[in-house]
Amino acid sequence: MNLFLAVILASLIGVYLLHLTARRLNAAALSPDLPPEFADMTDAKKYARSQEYARANMRFQNVSETVSLLLVLGFILLGGFNALDLAVRSLGMGPLATGLAFCGALALFSSITDLPLDIYHTFVLEKRFGFNTTTAATFVADRIKGLVLGAVLGGVLLTAILWFLRVAGQQAWLWCWGFAVAFSLLLTYIGPQWLLPIFNRFTPLESGELRTAIEQYAHGQNFALSGIFVMDGSKRSTKANAFFTGFGRTRRIALFDTLMKRHDTDEIVGVLAHEVGHAKLGHIKKRLLASILQTGLLFYFMSLFLDNHALFDAFGMQHVSHHAGLVFLALLYTPVSLCLSLAANAMSRKHEFQADAFAAQTTGDPHALARALKRLSVDSLSNLTPHPLTVWLGHGHPPVLQRIRRLESMGAADSPD
Ligand SMILES: [Zn+2]
């Protein structure tokens, strides 16, 4: 068997089995006893419901990952890549347009095959647990906007990469890296004003107690803000969230309307203080640097194998091309990308604890953030006892109980008695 094919098949199946095992252990780790920290916020009945939700999600992921694995394996083993390549070549377009058509067709195929599961997740699973508020019209509009945006942004990036590969020779990977980094920085910069409003409405937060409290906190921390906005998150789900967008002078806060409905001012300030902590402690810069280095590694990896004929033999290709090579390399990259995501998640979990501690110190009220985390977990029926393998594999946040325990111990240390 071709070595490249063996590595790709082994890593696709290996990653699949790893996630399956993690979910088995996760299901076994669901404990029927409500953690005492949550006694003031929920009851046994609602806690049992959160476990039902966790099980339903795990079953859904089992089905969805099995379907995708079978589709990918079927496509590879039945010679789908070669058939698609021959079909787009028969259109007689130039090399760039042929490459775009090849990758565009794959992206379209994958979003069409995802659609039934996507519909089930939104309109059956999320609805059964009372989370879904997406209408059919919003769902359809989201998919169309997503496809158009993906085609435009993905098209620009891919055209540039294919072009550099044609003209820049040995240095192509450096040009691709530079372009990809500049492009993603540009998107981060224009995203808040130009891209996010395509999907949601942002209205400035009215003046009042909450606005004053946020401004006072930000001012006290010497933290520049260009705006505080309320986002209509309730358009899709009852789940709540808050986030910062942009950087430097264009930095804005977006609060989900669902967050404001369920949380008091102290809790919301606690959540924002945590986000300010990420910026003040340099987490955002570190994350950005890590992603720039990862992109560089990806393109360097590309430069090592892109012209290797054995890679094309692995997929039974009649023609060697950059566009097909990029897709094969993405598959070959699976084990590297798993290792990188484990490292990124471990770094992120460390940062979460640090941002919690920052919020506790700067607001002087660790209990407010702890209360906010509890309320968010209860309202979104979060799994309070994830198995360590699941956390290690895919969680950018530490288990919420660990965060709450740390926060509450900080509060206990501060109090005079
Ligand atoms: Zn955080």
PDB file of C-alpha atoms in Angstrom, residues 157-348:
ATOM      1  CA  LEU A 157      -7.309  33.065  -0.341  1.00  0.00           C
ATOM      2  CA  LEU A 158      -7.168  30.045  -2.633  1.00  0.00           C
ATOM      3  CA  THR A 159      -6.549  32.134  -5.764  1.00  0.00           C
ATOM      4  CA  ALA A 160      -3.613  33.826  -4.043  1.00  0.00           C
ATOM      5  CA  ILE A 161      -2.150  30.512  -2.840  1.00  0.00           C
ATOM      6  CA  LEU A 162      -2.486  28.821  -6.243  1.00  0.00           C
ATOM      7  CA  TRP A 163      -0.969  31.862  -7.909  1.00  0.00           C
ATOM      8  CA  PHE A 164       2.051  31.995  -5.557  1.00  0.00           C
ATOM      9  CA  LEU A 165       2.591  28.282  -6.115  1.00  0.00           C
ATOM     10  CA  ARG A 166       2.746  28.898  -9.872  1.00  0.00           C
ATOM     11  CA  VAL A 167       5.048  31.891  -9.881  1.00  0.00           C
ATOM     12  CA  ALA A 168       7.136  31.977  -6.679  1.00  0.00           C
ATOM     13  CA  GLY A 169       9.047  28.669  -6.940  1.00  0.00           C
ATOM     14  CA  GLN A 170      10.923  27.570  -3.796  1.00  0.00           C
ATOM     15  CA  GLN A 171       9.798  30.637  -1.853  1.00  0.00           C
ATOM     16  CA  ALA A 172       6.093  30.077  -2.544  1.00  0.00           C
ATOM     17  CA  TRP A 173       5.361  28.816   0.975  1.00  0.00           C
ATOM     18  CA  LEU A 174       6.708  32.055   2.484  1.00  0.00           C
ATOM     19  CA  TRP A 175       4.503  34.165   0.191  1.00  0.00           C
ATOM     20  CA  CYS A 176       1.483  32.006   0.985  1.00  0.00           C
ATOM     21  CA  TRP A 177       2.187  32.358   4.703  1.00  0.00           C
ATOM     22  CA  GLY A 178       2.558  36.135   4.494  1.00  0.00           C
ATOM     23  CA  PHE A 179      -0.600  36.513   2.460  1.00  0.00           C
ATOM     24  CA  ALA A 180      -2.688  34.218   4.683  1.00  0.00           C
ATOM     25  CA  VAL A 181      -1.583  36.103   7.816  1.00  0.00           C
ATOM     26  CA  ALA A 182      -2.264  39.533   6.272  1.00  0.00           C
ATOM     27  CA  PHE A 183      -5.638  38.342   5.023  1.00  0.00           C
ATOM     28  CA  SER A 184      -6.734  36.998   8.407  1.00  0.00           C
ATOM     29  CA  LEU A 185      -5.558  40.175  10.175  1.00  0.00           C
ATOM     30  CA  LEU A 186      -7.578  42.219   7.707  1.00  0.00           C
ATOM     31  CA  LEU A 187     -10.669  40.081   8.399  1.00  0.00           C
ATOM     32  CA  THR A 188     -10.231  40.501  12.156  1.00  0.00           C
ATOM     33  CA  TYR A 189      -9.988  44.244  11.602  1.00  0.00           C
ATOM     34  CA  ILE A 190     -12.997  44.675   9.302  1.00  0.00           C
ATOM     35  CA  GLY A 191     -15.053  41.796  10.750  1.00  0.00           C
ATOM     36  CA  PRO A 192     -16.873  43.727  13.499  1.00  0.00           C
ATOM     37  CA  GLN A 193     -18.072  46.461  11.133  1.00  0.00           C
ATOM     38  CA  TRP A 194     -18.535  44.541   7.874  1.00  0.00           C
ATOM     39  CA  LEU A 195     -18.932  40.823   8.452  1.00  0.00           C
ATOM     40  CA  LEU A 196     -20.711  40.241  11.771  1.00  0.00           C
ATOM     41  CA  PRO A 197     -23.659  42.559  10.899  1.00  0.00           C
ATOM     42  CA  ILE A 198     -24.412  40.251   7.953  1.00  0.00           C
ATOM     43  CA  PHE A 199     -25.604  37.688  10.492  1.00  0.00           C
ATOM     44  CA  ASN A 200     -26.720  39.719  13.526  1.00  0.00           C
ATOM     45  CA  ARG A 201     -28.031  43.096  14.551  1.00  0.00           C
ATOM     46  CA  PHE A 202     -25.852  45.139  16.916  1.00  0.00           C
ATOM     47  CA  THR A 203     -27.444  48.014  18.828  1.00  0.00           C
ATOM     48  CA  PRO A 204     -25.543  50.310  21.209  1.00  0.00           C
ATOM     49  CA  LEU A 205     -26.259  49.485  24.854  1.00  0.00           C
ATOM     50  CA  GLU A 206     -28.679  52.052  26.317  1.00  0.00           C
ATOM     51  CA  SER A 207     -27.357  54.284  29.060  1.00  0.00           C
ATOM     52  CA  GLY A 208     -28.268  53.097  32.522  1.00  0.00           C
ATOM     53  CA  GLU A 209     -26.886  51.112  35.425  1.00  0.00           C
ATOM     54  CA  LEU A 210     -25.235  48.389  33.320  1.00  0.00           C
ATOM     55  CA  ARG A 211     -23.601  50.768  30.849  1.00  0.00           C
ATOM     56  CA  THR A 212     -22.258  52.959  33.652  1.00  0.00           C
ATOM     57  CA  ALA A 213     -20.892  49.934  35.520  1.00  0.00           C
ATOM     58  CA  ILE A 214     -19.116  48.606  32.403  1.00  0.00           C
ATOM     59  CA  GLU A 215     -17.650  52.008  31.528  1.00  0.00           C
ATOM     60  CA  GLN A 216     -16.468  52.571  35.081  1.00  0.00           C
ATOM     61  CA  TYR A 217     -14.776  49.191  35.184  1.00  0.00           C
ATOM     62  CA  ALA A 218     -13.109  49.650  31.761  1.00  0.00           C
ATOM     63  CA  HIS A 219     -11.970  53.156  32.696  1.00  0.00           C
ATOM     64  CA  GLY A 220     -10.580  51.915  36.031  1.00  0.00           C
ATOM     65  CA  GLN A 221      -8.528  49.325  34.128  1.00  0.00           C
ATOM     66  CA  ASN A 222      -7.387  51.870  31.540  1.00  0.00           C
ATOM     67  CA  PHE A 223      -9.013  49.756  28.884  1.00  0.00           C
ATOM     68  CA  ALA A 224     -10.043  51.574  25.687  1.00  0.00           C
ATOM     69  CA  LEU A 225     -13.415  50.661  24.198  1.00  0.00           C
ATOM     70  CA  SER A 226     -14.945  52.016  21.034  1.00  0.00           C
ATOM     71  CA  GLY A 227     -18.420  50.732  21.801  1.00  0.00           C
ATOM     72  CA  ILE A 228     -20.674  48.513  23.895  1.00  0.00           C
ATOM     73  CA  PHE A 229     -23.276  46.665  21.810  1.00  0.00           C
ATOM     74  CA  VAL A 230     -26.174  44.334  22.372  1.00  0.00           C
ATOM     75  CA  MET A 231     -26.390  41.467  19.873  1.00  0.00           C
ATOM     76  CA  ASP A 232     -29.664  39.715  19.024  1.00  0.00           C
ATOM     77  CA  GLY A 233     -28.385  36.225  19.967  1.00  0.00           C
ATOM     78  CA  SER A 234     -32.003  35.286  20.800  1.00  0.00           C
ATOM     79  CA  LYS A 235     -32.586  35.127  17.027  1.00  0.00           C
ATOM     80  CA  ARG A 236     -31.015  31.640  16.998  1.00  0.00           C
ATOM     81  CA  SER A 237     -30.821  30.259  20.521  1.00  0.00           C
ATOM     82  CA  THR A 238     -31.665  30.951  24.163  1.00  0.00           C
ATOM     83  CA  LYS A 239     -28.003  30.304  25.093  1.00  0.00           C
ATOM     84  CA  ALA A 240     -26.068  33.360  26.325  1.00  0.00           C
ATOM     85  CA  ASN A 241     -22.592  34.726  25.600  1.00  0.00           C
ATOM     86  CA  ALA A 242     -20.451  37.871  25.400  1.00  0.00           C
ATOM     87  CA  PHE A 243     -17.332  38.638  23.366  1.00  0.00           C
ATOM     88  CA  PHE A 244     -14.850  41.298  22.311  1.00  0.00           C
ATOM     89  CA  THR A 245     -14.183  42.051  18.674  1.00  0.00           C
ATOM     90  CA  GLY A 246     -11.472  43.975  16.850  1.00  0.00           C
ATOM     91  CA  PHE A 247      -8.280  45.193  18.433  1.00  0.00           C
ATOM     92  CA  GLY A 248      -6.777  48.419  19.749  1.00  0.00           C
ATOM     93  CA  ARG A 249      -8.954  51.440  19.024  1.00  0.00           C
ATOM     94  CA  THR A 250     -11.635  49.450  17.177  1.00  0.00           C
ATOM     95  CA  ARG A 251     -12.253  47.170  20.146  1.00  0.00           C
ATOM     96  CA  ARG A 252     -15.935  46.608  20.933  1.00  0.00           C
ATOM     97  CA  ILE A 253     -17.909  44.544  23.391  1.00  0.00           C
ATOM     98  CA  ALA A 254     -20.906  42.537  22.228  1.00  0.00           C
ATOM     99  CA  LEU A 255     -23.335  41.265  24.864  1.00  0.00           C
ATOM    100  CA  PHE A 256     -25.951  38.729  23.807  1.00  0.00           C
ATOM    101  CA  ASP A 257     -29.464  39.971  24.615  1.00  0.00           C
ATOM    102  CA  THR A 258     -29.961  36.557  26.247  1.00  0.00           C
ATOM    103  CA  LEU A 259     -27.097  37.317  28.666  1.00  0.00           C
ATOM    104  CA  MET A 260     -28.686  40.593  29.729  1.00  0.00           C
ATOM    105  CA  LYS A 261     -32.029  38.958  30.307  1.00  0.00           C
ATOM    106  CA  ARG A 262     -30.733  36.369  32.783  1.00  0.00           C
ATOM    107  CA  HIS A 263     -27.771  38.012  34.555  1.00  0.00           C
ATOM    108  CA  ASP A 264     -27.474  40.945  36.959  1.00  0.00           C
ATOM    109  CA  THR A 265     -25.034  43.832  36.526  1.00  0.00           C
ATOM    110  CA  ASP A 266     -22.339  42.401  38.844  1.00  0.00           C
ATOM    111  CA  GLU A 267     -22.367  39.094  36.976  1.00  0.00           C
ATOM    112  CA  ILE A 268     -22.072  40.773  33.566  1.00  0.00           C
ATOM    113  CA  VAL A 269     -19.233  43.009  34.776  1.00  0.00           C
ATOM    114  CA  GLY A 270     -17.562  39.839  36.109  1.00  0.00           C
ATOM    115  CA  VAL A 271     -17.834  38.192  32.679  1.00  0.00           C
ATOM    116  CA  LEU A 272     -16.432  41.293  30.948  1.00  0.00           C
ATOM    117  CA  ALA A 273     -13.635  41.621  33.498  1.00  0.00           C
ATOM    118  CA  HIS A 274     -12.626  38.069  32.564  1.00  0.00           C
ATOM    119  CA  GLU A 275     -12.471  39.121  28.887  1.00  0.00           C
ATOM    120  CA  VAL A 276     -10.508  42.277  29.768  1.00  0.00           C
ATOM    121  CA  GLY A 277      -8.145  39.934  31.638  1.00  0.00           C
ATOM    122  CA  HIS A 278      -7.421  38.054  28.416  1.00  0.00           C
ATOM    123  CA  ALA A 279      -6.375  41.312  26.754  1.00  0.00           C
ATOM    124  CA  LYS A 280      -4.429  42.751  29.712  1.00  0.00           C
ATOM    125  CA  LEU A 281      -2.534  39.523  30.410  1.00  0.00           C
ATOM    126  CA  GLY A 282      -1.364  39.312  26.782  1.00  0.00           C
ATOM    127  CA  HIS A 283      -3.412  36.196  25.975  1.00  0.00           C
ATOM    128  CA  ILE A 284      -4.813  37.681  22.789  1.00  0.00           C
ATOM    129  CA  LYS A 285      -1.319  38.518  21.499  1.00  0.00           C
ATOM    130  CA  LYS A 286      -0.024  35.060  22.432  1.00  0.00           C
ATOM    131  CA  ARG A 287      -2.968  33.393  20.695  1.00  0.00           C
ATOM    132  CA  LEU A 288      -2.359  35.516  17.589  1.00  0.00           C
ATOM    133  CA  LEU A 289       1.363  34.696  17.565  1.00  0.00           C
ATOM    134  CA  ALA A 290       0.615  30.977  18.001  1.00  0.00           C
ATOM    135  CA  SER A 291      -1.798  31.039  15.090  1.00  0.00           C
ATOM    136  CA  ILE A 292       0.716  32.886  12.866  1.00  0.00           C
ATOM    137  CA  LEU A 293       3.356  30.253  13.673  1.00  0.00           C
ATOM    138  CA  GLN A 294       0.876  27.434  13.044  1.00  0.00           C
ATOM    139  CA  THR A 295      -0.012  28.889   9.653  1.00  0.00           C
ATOM    140  CA  GLY A 296       3.707  29.055   8.819  1.00  0.00           C
ATOM    141  CA  LEU A 297       4.176  25.433   9.829  1.00  0.00           C
ATOM    142  CA  LEU A 298       1.217  24.417   7.654  1.00  0.00           C
ATOM    143  CA  PHE A 299       2.673  26.093   4.546  1.00  0.00           C
ATOM    144  CA  TYR A 300       6.170  24.773   5.248  1.00  0.00           C
ATOM    145  CA  PHE A 301       4.666  21.283   5.521  1.00  0.00           C
ATOM    146  CA  MET A 302       2.946  21.960   2.193  1.00  0.00           C
ATOM    147  CA  SER A 303       6.259  22.884   0.556  1.00  0.00           C
ATOM    148  CA  LEU A 304       7.784  19.548   1.612  1.00  0.00           C
ATOM    149  CA  PHE A 305       5.224  17.280  -0.049  1.00  0.00           C
ATOM    150  CA  LEU A 306       3.286  19.242  -2.657  1.00  0.00           C
ATOM    151  CA  ASP A 307       5.218  17.952  -5.675  1.00  0.00           C
ATOM    152  CA  ASN A 308       5.643  14.399  -4.428  1.00  0.00           C
ATOM    153  CA  HIS A 309       4.175  12.079  -7.075  1.00  0.00           C
ATOM    154  CA  ALA A 310       3.559   9.284  -4.572  1.00  0.00           C
ATOM    155  CA  LEU A 311       1.010  11.571  -2.882  1.00  0.00           C
ATOM    156  CA  PHE A 312      -0.994  11.708  -6.119  1.00  0.00           C
ATOM    157  CA  ASP A 313      -0.604   7.954  -6.697  1.00  0.00           C
ATOM    158  CA  ALA A 314      -2.162   7.428  -3.271  1.00  0.00           C
ATOM    159  CA  PHE A 315      -5.425   8.858  -4.593  1.00  0.00           C
ATOM    160  CA  GLY A 316      -5.191   7.266  -8.049  1.00  0.00           C
ATOM    161  CA  MET A 317      -4.802  10.663  -9.764  1.00  0.00           C
ATOM    162  CA  GLN A 318      -4.094  10.788 -13.506  1.00  0.00           C
ATOM    163  CA  HIS A 319      -2.826  14.376 -13.274  1.00  0.00           C
ATOM    164  CA  VAL A 320      -0.550  16.135 -10.798  1.00  0.00           C
ATOM    165  CA  SER A 321      -1.887  19.552  -9.729  1.00  0.00           C
ATOM    166  CA  HIS A 322      -1.497  22.107  -6.966  1.00  0.00           C
ATOM    167  CA  HIS A 323      -5.218  22.226  -6.221  1.00  0.00           C
ATOM    168  CA  ALA A 324      -5.549  18.492  -5.584  1.00  0.00           C
ATOM    169  CA  GLY A 325      -2.207  18.451  -3.762  1.00  0.00           C
ATOM    170  CA  LEU A 326      -3.493  21.068  -1.288  1.00  0.00           C
ATOM    171  CA  VAL A 327      -6.511  18.928  -0.432  1.00  0.00           C
ATOM    172  CA  PHE A 328      -4.360  15.787   0.013  1.00  0.00           C
ATOM    173  CA  LEU A 329      -1.934  17.673   2.230  1.00  0.00           C
ATOM    174  CA  ALA A 330      -4.806  18.872   4.394  1.00  0.00           C
ATOM    175  CA  LEU A 331      -5.677  15.189   4.929  1.00  0.00           C
ATOM    176  CA  LEU A 332      -2.039  14.234   5.539  1.00  0.00           C
ATOM    177  CA  TYR A 333      -1.816  17.065   8.087  1.00  0.00           C
ATOM    178  CA  THR A 334      -4.495  15.458  10.341  1.00  0.00           C
ATOM    179  CA  PRO A 335      -2.092  14.085  13.021  1.00  0.00           C
ATOM    180  CA  VAL A 336      -0.045  17.323  13.099  1.00  0.00           C
ATOM    181  CA  SER A 337      -3.180  19.393  13.434  1.00  0.00           C
ATOM    182  CA  LEU A 338      -4.417  17.155  16.276  1.00  0.00           C
ATOM    183  CA  CYS A 339      -1.159  17.699  18.210  1.00  0.00           C
ATOM    184  CA  LEU A 340      -1.291  21.458  17.603  1.00  0.00           C
ATOM    185  CA  SER A 341      -4.878  21.689  18.795  1.00  0.00           C
ATOM    186  CA  LEU A 342      -4.034  19.753  21.973  1.00  0.00           C
ATOM    187  CA  ALA A 343      -1.279  22.281  22.709  1.00  0.00           C
ATOM    188  CA  ALA A 344      -3.522  25.252  21.878  1.00  0.00           C
ATOM    189  CA  ASN A 345      -6.310  23.952  24.124  1.00  0.00           C
ATOM    190  CA  ALA A 346      -3.909  23.336  27.000  1.00  0.00           C
ATOM    191  CA  MET A 347      -2.618  26.909  26.675  1.00  0.00           C
ATOM    192  CA  SER A 348      -6.178  28.237  26.490  1.00  0.00           C
TER     193      SER A 348
END
